[in-house]
Tab-separated table of C-alpha atoms in Angstrom:
chain	number	residue	atom	x	y	z
L	2	GLU	CA	135.542	118.053	130.587
L	3	SER	CA	133.859	114.961	131.555
L	4	LEU	CA	130.102	114.528	132.509
L	5	ASP	CA	129.422	113.790	135.981
L	6	ASP	CA	127.038	111.066	136.787
L	7	SER	CA	123.799	113.343	136.783
L	8	GLN	CA	124.765	114.516	133.422
L	9	VAL	CA	124.922	111.333	132.073
L	10	ALA	CA	121.733	110.000	133.530
L	11	GLU	CA	119.886	112.891	132.004
L	12	VAL	CA	121.645	112.246	128.316
L	13	CYS	CA	120.356	108.760	128.674
L	14	ALA	CA	116.876	109.583	129.565
L	15	ALA	CA	116.463	111.594	126.507
L	16	ALA	CA	117.269	108.645	124.248
L	17	GLU	CA	114.704	106.328	122.839
L	18	VAL	CA	114.773	102.870	123.724
L	19	ILE	CA	113.420	100.548	121.060
L	20	ARG	CA	112.287	96.789	121.360
L	21	TYR	CA	113.342	94.273	118.580
L	22	GLU	CA	112.263	91.148	118.363
L	23	TYR	CA	113.870	88.990	115.826
L	24	HIS	CA	112.812	85.359	114.241
L	25	VAL	CA	115.057	83.323	111.872
L	26	LEU	CA	113.104	81.724	109.735
L	27	TYR	CA	114.058	79.191	106.518
L	28	SER	CA	112.789	80.135	102.711
L	29	SER	CA	111.715	77.120	100.855
L	30	SER	CA	112.037	79.129	97.612
L	31	TYR	CA	115.421	80.627	98.141
L	32	GLN	CA	116.785	77.801	100.282
L	33	VAL	CA	118.209	80.259	102.663
L	34	PRO	CA	117.629	81.629	106.297
L	35	VAL	CA	116.027	85.095	106.236
L	36	LEU	CA	115.695	87.481	109.110
L	37	TYR	CA	112.415	88.552	110.235
L	38	PHE	CA	112.055	91.369	112.979
L	39	ARG	CA	109.849	93.676	114.190
L	40	ALA	CA	110.555	96.893	116.547
L	41	CYS	CA	108.506	99.203	118.503
L	42	PHE	CA	109.073	102.284	121.192
L	43	LEU	CA	108.519	101.059	124.785
L	44	ASP	CA	104.803	102.438	124.921
L	45	GLY	CA	103.949	100.093	122.248
L	46	ARG	CA	104.244	102.037	119.043
L	47	PRO	CA	105.569	100.263	116.001
L	48	LEU	CA	108.280	102.065	114.289
L	49	THR	CA	107.401	103.041	110.310
L	50	LEU	CA	109.502	101.631	107.630
L	51	ASP	CA	111.086	105.015	107.337
L	52	GLU	CA	112.332	104.941	110.798
L	53	ILE	CA	113.608	101.216	110.219
L	54	TRP	CA	115.594	102.461	107.324
L	55	ARG	CA	117.164	105.243	108.958
L	56	SER	CA	118.082	103.351	112.004
L	57	VAL	CA	119.906	101.100	109.788
L	58	HIS	CA	123.685	101.445	110.798
L	59	ALA	CA	125.716	104.307	108.952
L	60	CYS	CA	128.119	101.998	106.998
L	61	TYR	CA	125.551	100.062	105.502
L	62	GLN	CA	123.067	103.375	104.372
L	63	ALA	CA	124.884	103.485	100.922
L	64	ARG	CA	123.857	99.892	100.135
L	65	LEU	CA	120.473	100.577	101.625
L	66	LEU	CA	120.036	103.761	99.472
L	67	GLU	CA	121.116	101.808	96.131
L	68	GLY	CA	117.651	99.773	96.703
L	69	PRO	CA	115.589	100.264	99.715
L	70	TRP	CA	112.722	98.261	98.388
L	71	ASP	CA	115.113	95.275	97.192
L	72	THR	CA	116.550	95.477	101.048
L	73	ILE	CA	114.032	95.856	103.881
L	74	THR	CA	110.511	95.901	103.660
L	75	GLN	CA	107.376	95.118	105.653
L	76	GLN	CA	106.080	91.435	105.003
L	77	GLU	CA	103.355	89.173	106.444
L	78	HIS	CA	104.946	86.595	108.697
L	79	PRO	CA	104.288	83.086	106.914
L	80	LEU	CA	103.234	81.676	110.197
L	81	LEU	CA	102.075	84.108	112.330
L	82	GLY	CA	100.105	86.227	109.689
L	83	GLN	CA	101.457	89.501	111.362
L	84	PRO	CA	103.561	92.302	109.811
L	85	PHE	CA	107.276	92.280	110.209
L	86	PHE	CA	110.345	93.842	108.501
L	87	VAL	CA	112.107	91.197	106.562
L	88	LEU	CA	115.748	91.832	105.314
L	89	HIS	CA	115.388	90.024	101.528
L	90	PRO	CA	117.046	86.854	101.061
L	91	CYS	CA	117.591	86.845	97.410
L	92	ARG	CA	121.549	88.150	97.841
L	93	THR	CA	122.043	85.528	100.573
L	94	TYR	CA	123.533	82.690	98.347
L	95	GLU	CA	125.829	84.828	96.749
L	96	PHE	CA	127.650	86.337	99.809
L	97	MET	CA	127.311	82.907	101.819
L	98	SER	CA	129.010	81.052	98.903
L	99	SER	CA	132.072	83.406	98.810
L	100	VAL	CA	132.802	82.811	102.460
L	101	LEU	CA	132.002	79.081	102.632
L	102	THR	CA	134.153	78.204	99.609
L	103	GLY	CA	137.122	80.320	101.317
L	104	SER	CA	136.610	78.601	104.715
L	105	GLN	CA	136.370	75.364	102.948
L	106	LYS	CA	139.588	75.754	101.085
L	107	GLU	CA	141.449	76.377	104.323
L	108	LYS	CA	139.721	73.519	105.931
L	109	ARG	CA	138.299	75.941	108.765
L	110	HIS	CA	135.215	74.881	110.688
L	111	THR	CA	131.931	76.772	110.004
L	112	ASN	CA	128.619	76.819	111.252
L	113	TYR	CA	126.187	78.396	108.669
L	114	ILE	CA	124.129	80.090	110.999
L	115	ILE	CA	126.420	82.167	112.985
L	116	LEU	CA	128.264	83.080	109.772
L	117	TRP	CA	124.981	84.100	108.094
L	118	LEU	CA	123.469	85.885	111.425
L	119	SER	CA	127.032	87.444	111.993
L	120	THR	CA	126.734	88.907	108.123
L	121	VAL	CA	123.008	90.245	108.190
L	122	GLY	CA	122.147	90.718	111.854
L	123	PRO	CA	124.309	93.768	112.194
L	124	VAL	CA	122.470	95.806	109.389
L	125	VAL	CA	119.195	95.764	111.713
L	126	GLY	CA	120.671	96.251	114.941
L	127	LEU	CA	121.523	92.377	115.832
L	128	ASN	CA	124.931	92.146	116.939
L	129	LEU	CA	126.359	88.477	117.857
L	130	PRO	CA	128.544	88.844	120.804
L	131	LEU	CA	132.125	86.909	119.592
L	132	SER	CA	131.706	84.026	121.766
L	133	TYR	CA	129.565	82.497	119.419
L	134	ALA	CA	132.489	82.392	117.288
L	135	LYS	CA	134.544	80.486	119.918
L	136	LEU	CA	135.377	76.531	118.916
L	137	SER	CA	134.282	74.600	122.082
L	138	ALA	CA	136.803	72.158	123.198
L	139	GLY	CA	137.261	68.769	121.327
L	140	LYS	CA	135.209	70.262	118.368
L	141	ASN	CA	136.340	68.914	114.915
L	142	THR	CA	138.096	71.721	113.008
L	143	ASN	CA	137.167	69.880	109.569
L	144	ALA	CA	134.317	71.781	107.845
I	3	MET	CA	87.801	74.251	70.868
I	4	THR	CA	88.786	77.023	73.489
I	5	ASP	CA	92.341	77.909	72.993
I	6	ASP	CA	94.323	78.049	76.326
I	7	LYS	CA	94.860	81.524	75.390
I	8	ASP	CA	91.497	82.386	76.053
I	9	VAL	CA	91.778	81.137	79.685
I	10	LEU	CA	94.619	83.768	80.101
I	11	ARG	CA	92.338	86.494	79.247
I	12	ASP	CA	89.327	85.107	81.150
I	13	VAL	CA	91.665	85.336	84.201
I	14	TRP	CA	92.943	88.528	83.557
I	15	PHE	CA	89.560	90.406	83.049
I	16	GLY	CA	87.873	88.581	85.823
I	17	ARG	CA	85.876	91.299	87.888
I	18	ILE	CA	83.818	91.472	91.277
I	19	PRO	CA	80.937	93.555	91.636
I	20	THR	CA	81.685	95.514	95.077
I	21	CYS	CA	79.859	98.136	97.232
I	22	PHE	CA	82.056	100.247	99.538
I	23	THR	CA	80.469	101.582	102.438
I	24	LEU	CA	82.103	103.904	105.148
I	25	TYR	CA	82.602	102.626	108.704
I	26	GLN	CA	79.552	104.411	110.666
I	27	ASP	CA	81.930	105.798	113.429
I	28	GLU	CA	83.983	107.618	110.996
I	29	ILE	CA	83.212	111.218	111.675
I	30	THR	CA	81.513	113.105	108.345
I	31	GLU	CA	80.337	116.372	107.793
I	32	ARG	CA	77.291	114.727	105.793
I	33	GLU	CA	76.072	111.559	105.001
I	34	ALA	CA	78.508	109.091	102.910
I	35	GLU	CA	76.922	107.517	99.885
I	36	PRO	CA	78.007	104.040	99.235
I	37	TYR	CA	80.298	103.562	96.252
I	38	TYR	CA	80.022	100.910	93.687
I	39	LEU	CA	83.121	99.431	91.837
I	40	LEU	CA	83.794	96.368	89.373
I	41	LEU	CA	87.182	95.229	91.357
I	42	PRO	CA	89.651	93.610	89.237
I	43	ARG	CA	90.144	89.990	90.415
I	44	ILE	CA	93.841	90.080	89.806
I	45	SER	CA	95.022	93.227	91.408
I	46	TYR	CA	95.230	94.856	94.548
I	47	LEU	CA	92.898	97.006	97.021
I	48	THR	CA	95.257	99.601	97.332
I	49	LEU	CA	95.996	99.731	93.473
I	50	VAL	CA	92.258	100.242	92.287
I	51	THR	CA	90.352	102.160	94.979
I	52	ASP	CA	91.778	105.891	94.412
I	53	LYS	CA	88.321	106.894	93.373
I	54	VAL	CA	86.555	105.156	96.343
I	55	LYS	CA	89.206	107.271	98.414
I	56	LYS	CA	88.356	110.421	96.886
I	57	HIS	CA	84.510	109.760	97.364
I	58	PHE	CA	84.695	109.215	101.245
I	59	GLN	CA	87.261	112.038	101.631
I	60	LYS	CA	84.713	114.447	99.980
I	61	VAL	CA	82.274	114.297	103.154
I	62	MET	CA	85.237	113.956	105.821
I	63	ARG	CA	87.334	116.715	106.908
I	64	GLN	CA	91.032	116.286	106.500
I	65	GLU	CA	92.212	115.917	110.088
I	66	GLU	CA	89.793	112.811	110.420
I	67	VAL	CA	91.401	110.943	107.201
I	68	SER	CA	94.399	108.674	107.867
I	69	GLU	CA	95.483	105.960	106.119
I	70	ILE	CA	92.513	103.861	104.186
I	71	TRP	CA	91.943	100.379	104.997
I	72	PHE	CA	89.225	97.961	104.248
I	73	GLU	CA	87.316	95.407	106.252
I	74	TYR	CA	84.861	92.546	105.662
I	75	GLU	CA	82.548	91.121	108.080
I	76	GLY	CA	85.014	92.478	111.102
I	77	THR	CA	88.260	90.972	109.109
I	78	PRO	CA	90.564	93.490	108.169
I	79	LEU	CA	91.424	92.540	104.573
I	80	LYS	CA	94.998	92.453	103.444
I	81	TRP	CA	95.487	94.671	100.825
I	82	HIS	CA	98.702	92.621	99.606
I	83	TYR	CA	96.766	89.491	98.613
I	84	PRO	CA	94.966	89.721	95.377
I	85	ILE	CA	91.374	90.723	95.172
I	86	GLY	CA	90.397	87.555	93.774
I	87	LEU	CA	91.956	85.608	96.464
I	88	LEU	CA	90.390	87.562	99.311
I	89	PHE	CA	87.072	86.978	97.692
I	90	ASP	CA	87.314	83.419	97.100
I	91	LEU	CA	88.614	83.266	100.544
I	92	HIS	CA	86.113	85.402	102.696
I	93	ALA	CA	82.854	85.837	100.462
I	94	SER	CA	82.646	83.614	97.246
I	95	ASN	CA	79.379	81.830	98.541
I	96	THR	CA	77.637	84.985	99.509
I	97	ALA	CA	75.133	87.110	97.847
I	98	LEU	CA	76.712	89.933	95.423
I	99	PRO	CA	77.888	92.391	95.663
I	100	TRP	CA	80.880	91.884	98.093
I	101	SER	CA	79.944	94.506	100.723
I	102	ILE	CA	83.407	96.018	101.788
I	103	THR	CA	83.726	98.576	104.655
I	104	VAL	CA	86.076	101.695	104.484
I	105	HIS	CA	87.947	102.746	107.568
I	106	PHE	CA	90.237	105.724	107.934
I	107	LYS	CA	90.816	105.734	111.616
I	108	ASN	CA	92.566	102.818	113.761
I	109	PHE	CA	94.678	101.384	111.561
I	110	PRO	CA	94.910	97.802	112.421
I	111	GLU	CA	99.099	97.564	113.121
I	112	LYS	CA	98.959	94.011	114.201
I	113	ASP	CA	96.912	92.816	111.176
I	114	LEU	CA	97.639	94.727	108.159
I	115	LEU	CA	100.737	95.894	106.114
I	116	HIS	CA	100.898	99.645	105.498
I	117	CYS	CA	100.700	101.028	102.166
I	118	HIS	CA	101.858	104.700	102.169
I	119	SER	CA	102.314	104.831	98.041
I	120	LYS	CA	102.178	102.939	95.061
I	121	ASP	CA	105.773	101.986	95.563
I	122	VAL	CA	105.113	99.652	98.265
I	123	ILE	CA	102.518	97.759	96.078
I	124	GLU	CA	105.291	97.703	93.098
I	125	ALA	CA	107.967	96.542	95.664
I	126	HIS	CA	105.525	93.774	97.164
I	127	PHE	CA	104.152	92.888	93.260
I	128	MET	CA	107.773	92.440	92.451
I	129	ALA	CA	109.160	90.321	95.342
I	130	CYS	CA	106.571	87.792	94.461
I	131	ILE	CA	107.192	87.695	91.126
I	132	LYS	CA	111.037	87.072	91.795
I	133	GLU	CA	110.317	84.360	94.452
I	134	ALA	CA	107.980	82.634	92.006
I	135	ASP	CA	110.750	82.634	89.256
I	136	ALA	CA	113.510	81.590	92.278
I	137	LEU	CA	111.277	78.442	92.271
I	138	LYS	CA	110.437	78.144	88.535
I	139	HIS	CA	114.020	78.585	87.223
I	140	LYS	CA	116.236	79.485	90.035
I	141	SER	CA	115.983	83.075	88.987
I	142	GLN	CA	117.383	82.697	85.825
I	143	VAL	CA	115.072	84.268	83.718
I	144	ILE	CA	114.123	87.208	86.006
I	145	ASN	CA	117.613	88.094	86.441
I	146	GLU	CA	118.545	88.095	82.845
I	147	MET	CA	115.542	90.527	82.043
I	148	GLN	CA	116.140	94.175	82.030
I	149	LYS	CA	114.807	96.987	84.591
I	150	LYS	CA	112.397	98.235	81.776
I	151	ASP	CA	111.116	94.536	81.631
I	152	HIS	CA	110.382	94.396	85.037
I	153	LYS	CA	108.888	97.983	85.023
I	154	GLN	CA	106.794	96.671	82.028
I	155	LEU	CA	105.310	94.025	84.251
I	156	TRP	CA	104.365	96.387	86.809
I	157	MET	CA	102.842	98.909	84.392
I	158	GLY	CA	100.819	96.267	82.543
I	159	LEU	CA	99.138	95.410	86.058
I	160	GLN	CA	98.567	98.828	87.148
I	161	ASN	CA	97.144	99.960	84.041
I	162	ASP	CA	95.127	97.046	83.282
I	163	LYS	CA	97.211	96.369	79.966
I	164	PHE	CA	96.942	92.622	79.173
I	165	GLU	CA	98.948	92.439	75.982
I	166	GLN	CA	101.526	94.662	77.447
I	167	PHE	CA	102.108	92.393	80.443
I	168	TRP	CA	101.955	89.226	78.626
I	169	ALA	CA	104.801	90.393	76.137
I	170	ILE	CA	107.068	89.949	79.359
I	171	ASN	CA	105.410	87.413	81.184
I	172	ARG	CA	105.449	84.696	78.747
I	173	LYS	CA	109.122	84.746	79.087
I	174	LEU	CA	108.347	83.516	82.903
I	175	MET	CA	106.261	80.843	81.727
I	176	GLU	CA	108.598	79.230	79.243
I	177	TYR	CA	110.920	76.064	80.124
I	178	PRO	CA	113.871	74.600	78.769
I	179	PRO	CA	113.006	72.072	75.725
I	180	GLU	CA	114.454	68.928	77.665
I	181	ASP	CA	112.087	69.469	80.793
I	182	SER	CA	108.443	69.006	80.909
I	183	GLY	CA	107.787	71.937	83.045
I	184	PHE	CA	108.871	74.012	85.748
I	185	ARG	CA	111.584	73.071	88.470
I	186	TYR	CA	108.824	73.986	91.256
I	187	ILE	CA	105.541	75.304	91.245
I	188	PRO	CA	104.867	78.424	92.738
I	189	PHE	CA	101.739	78.027	94.795
I	190	ARG	CA	100.165	78.872	98.311
I	191	ILE	CA	97.075	77.430	99.562
I	192	TYR	CA	94.923	79.303	102.027
I	193	GLN	CA	92.220	78.228	104.676
I	194	ALA	CA	90.403	80.870	106.273
I	195	THR	CA	90.035	78.714	109.473
I	196	THR	CA	93.632	77.750	110.183
I	197	GLU	CA	95.910	79.927	112.730
I	198	ARG	CA	98.656	79.551	109.689
I	199	PRO	CA	97.675	82.328	106.913
I	200	PHE	CA	99.035	79.982	104.044
I	201	VAL	CA	101.114	76.632	103.300
I	202	GLN	CA	103.983	76.845	100.900
I	203	LYS	CA	105.849	73.945	99.954
I	204	LEU	CA	108.620	72.506	97.473
I	205	PHE	CA	106.549	70.698	94.761
I	206	ARG	CA	107.507	69.195	91.277
I	207	PRO	CA	105.234	69.570	88.453
I	208	ILE	CA	106.798	66.268	87.147
I	209	ALA	CA	106.953	62.846	88.937
I	210	SER	CA	110.416	60.880	88.654
I	211	GLY	CA	108.775	58.779	86.432
I	212	GLY	CA	107.985	61.454	83.897
I	213	GLN	CA	104.417	61.699	84.676
I	214	LEU	CA	102.646	65.301	85.517
I	215	HIS	CA	101.422	65.765	88.785
I	216	THR	CA	98.018	66.802	89.269
I	217	LEU	CA	96.311	69.184	91.315
I	218	GLY	CA	94.925	66.545	93.248
I	219	ASP	CA	98.552	65.130	93.851
I	220	LEU	CA	99.648	68.734	95.079
I	221	LEU	CA	96.451	68.829	97.706
I	222	LYS	CA	97.261	65.168	99.036
I	223	ASP	CA	100.973	66.253	99.532
I	224	VAL	CA	99.972	69.429	101.114
I	225	CYS	CA	96.815	69.685	102.402
I	226	PRO	CA	95.118	66.246	102.292
I	227	SER	CA	92.314	67.149	104.255
I	228	ALA	CA	91.046	68.721	101.230
I	229	VAL	CA	90.653	65.924	99.167
I	230	THR	CA	90.013	62.891	101.298
I	231	SER	CA	86.591	63.089	102.567
I	232	GLU	CA	86.043	61.848	106.296
I	233	ASP	CA	82.467	59.782	106.187
I	234	GLY	CA	82.232	60.018	102.328
I	235	GLU	CA	81.705	63.950	102.162
I	236	GLN	CA	83.451	66.228	100.640
I	237	LYS	CA	83.064	69.237	103.248
I	238	THR	CA	85.409	71.473	101.435
I	239	GLN	CA	85.578	73.194	98.080
I	240	VAL	CA	89.265	74.005	96.191
I	241	MET	CA	88.770	77.142	94.487
I	242	ILE	CA	91.169	79.279	92.169
I	243	HIS	CA	89.785	82.510	90.489
I	244	GLY	CA	86.186	81.749	91.591
I	245	ILE	CA	86.233	78.158	89.903
I	246	GLU	CA	86.705	74.690	91.343
I	247	PRO	CA	89.656	73.323	88.845
I	248	MET	CA	89.152	69.400	88.221
I	249	LEU	CA	91.602	67.644	90.584
I	250	GLU	CA	92.930	65.984	87.378
I	251	THR	CA	93.866	69.002	85.822
I	252	PRO	CA	98.101	68.919	85.627
I	253	ILE	CA	99.621	71.158	88.052
I	254	GLN	CA	102.122	72.444	85.087
I	255	TRP	CA	99.008	73.626	83.015
I	256	LEU	CA	97.312	75.324	86.154
I	257	SER	CA	100.557	77.182	86.893
I	258	GLU	CA	101.078	78.563	83.428
I	259	HIS	CA	97.508	79.463	82.764
I	260	MET	CA	95.910	80.317	86.133
I	261	SER	CA	98.542	82.017	88.115
I	262	TYR	CA	97.676	85.493	88.950
I	263	PRO	CA	99.930	88.274	87.596
I	264	ASP	CA	102.430	87.635	90.506
I	265	ASN	CA	103.348	84.056	88.985
I	266	PHE	CA	101.620	82.435	91.996
I	267	LEU	CA	98.842	79.774	92.017
I	268	HIS	CA	96.682	81.247	95.240
I	269	ILE	CA	94.549	78.385	96.191
I	270	SER	CA	91.623	78.765	98.409
I	271	ILE	CA	90.073	75.698	100.694
I	272	ILE	CA	86.756	76.835	101.640
I	273	PRO	CA	83.970	75.144	103.147
I	274	ARG	CA	81.209	73.718	100.660
I	275	PRO	CA	77.907	75.296	100.852
I	276	THR	CA	75.092	73.225	102.425
I	277	ASP	CA	72.112	74.141	100.444
C-alpha cells in the first residue's frame, strides 16, 4: 500500500539530517590527495568516531571492520588546526596505480582527482554525480 | 667522549615536573588537592595521566565526570602532541613546576581530538610512525615489519621500556649503505604565534653535491624568520627536547638521535626571553 503525502512527510521528519563538510588536501608525505571531513547534526553537535564508522555505507563495512583504526580516524587539520575525520591515505597509491595503468593502456583520458574522489568519496557519503565524468567537447582523448 | 647512544637515552628519559590542579568550576564533594607528577617528555598526556584522573575523580560525583582534558593558561593542550613539545612550545621559559589545569566538563570539540581509549593513542602513534617511514624509506621498512614488531614499538612507549622500543626502532633509523641518509627527513616546525598549527615540507638530508644539510639549512628553507635576524637581534629560539641545538648540526644526525618515538623531529620556534 503506497504512502500518501502526509505519511511521507512524517517519515522524513523522523530521519536525522547531518551536515558534511569535505576538504581535499595533498599529503606531501604520501604524495597523494587526502580526504578530510567533518559532520554534525543540525543542532551543531558533532558526530563521534563511532557514529562516523556506523554511517559508512554497508558495502564498505567489511573492509572498515578489518581495520577501523587504519581507515577512518579523527586527526588535526594541518592548516586549520581543528579536529576532522580523515580517510587514511596509505593505500591510495596502490589502488590509483592499478586504475591508471589500465586507463593508460587503453589511451583513455583521465582526471586524477575525479578518479580518486569518485573512489574514496562514497565510503564517507560523498557521491560524485556522473556529470563529472563527461568529457567536454573537443577534449583530447590521449591520457 | 659521549657516545651518540647516550643522546638516545637522555631524550627517552627526559622528564618535566608538573602540578595538576582541578579547574575551579568543577563540582567537587570536598576540596581537591593538586597532584604532582614527573611527565615523560616523549609520551602523550592521556597515556600517562591515569593517576591524575583517579586522584580528582575521588572527590567528584560520577555524573560530574566526563572526558578529561587539560589546559595551560587558557589554551587547551593537544594530547596528540608529545608532552615535551607542548612544554617547549607553551611554557619552556617559565618557572617549574609546569602548572596544568584539569577539566572534566565542556570538552572543547573545536580544538581537541577525542581520546576515549588507549586504542586512539596507539592508532595516532602508529600513524605518525608510518608517515615518518613513508618519508624516510617509501614505507619499505615499516611494511616489511610484522604486526608484533609494530606492537613492540607501542608497548615500549606505553611501558617506558627503552631497550624494547629501540630493538625495533633501530631498523627505522637505518638506510641503504649506498645512500648517506634518509630519503626525506620527518619533521614538523611549530610556532605558537601562527594560525597554522605546524609547517611540514619535503626536505632532503643530503644536498645534490653530497654535503650534509644542517638544521640551519632546514630552517632557512622552511622558516627563514627563525634564522635571519632583523635589526641584528635574534628574537627567537629554536628548541628541540628543551635544548637549542647548534644550527650547524647535520639534520640527518638530528633525525636519527633526537626524533621523538614517533620518528618525527618536533621543533619549536619560541620567543627568546628578554632578560
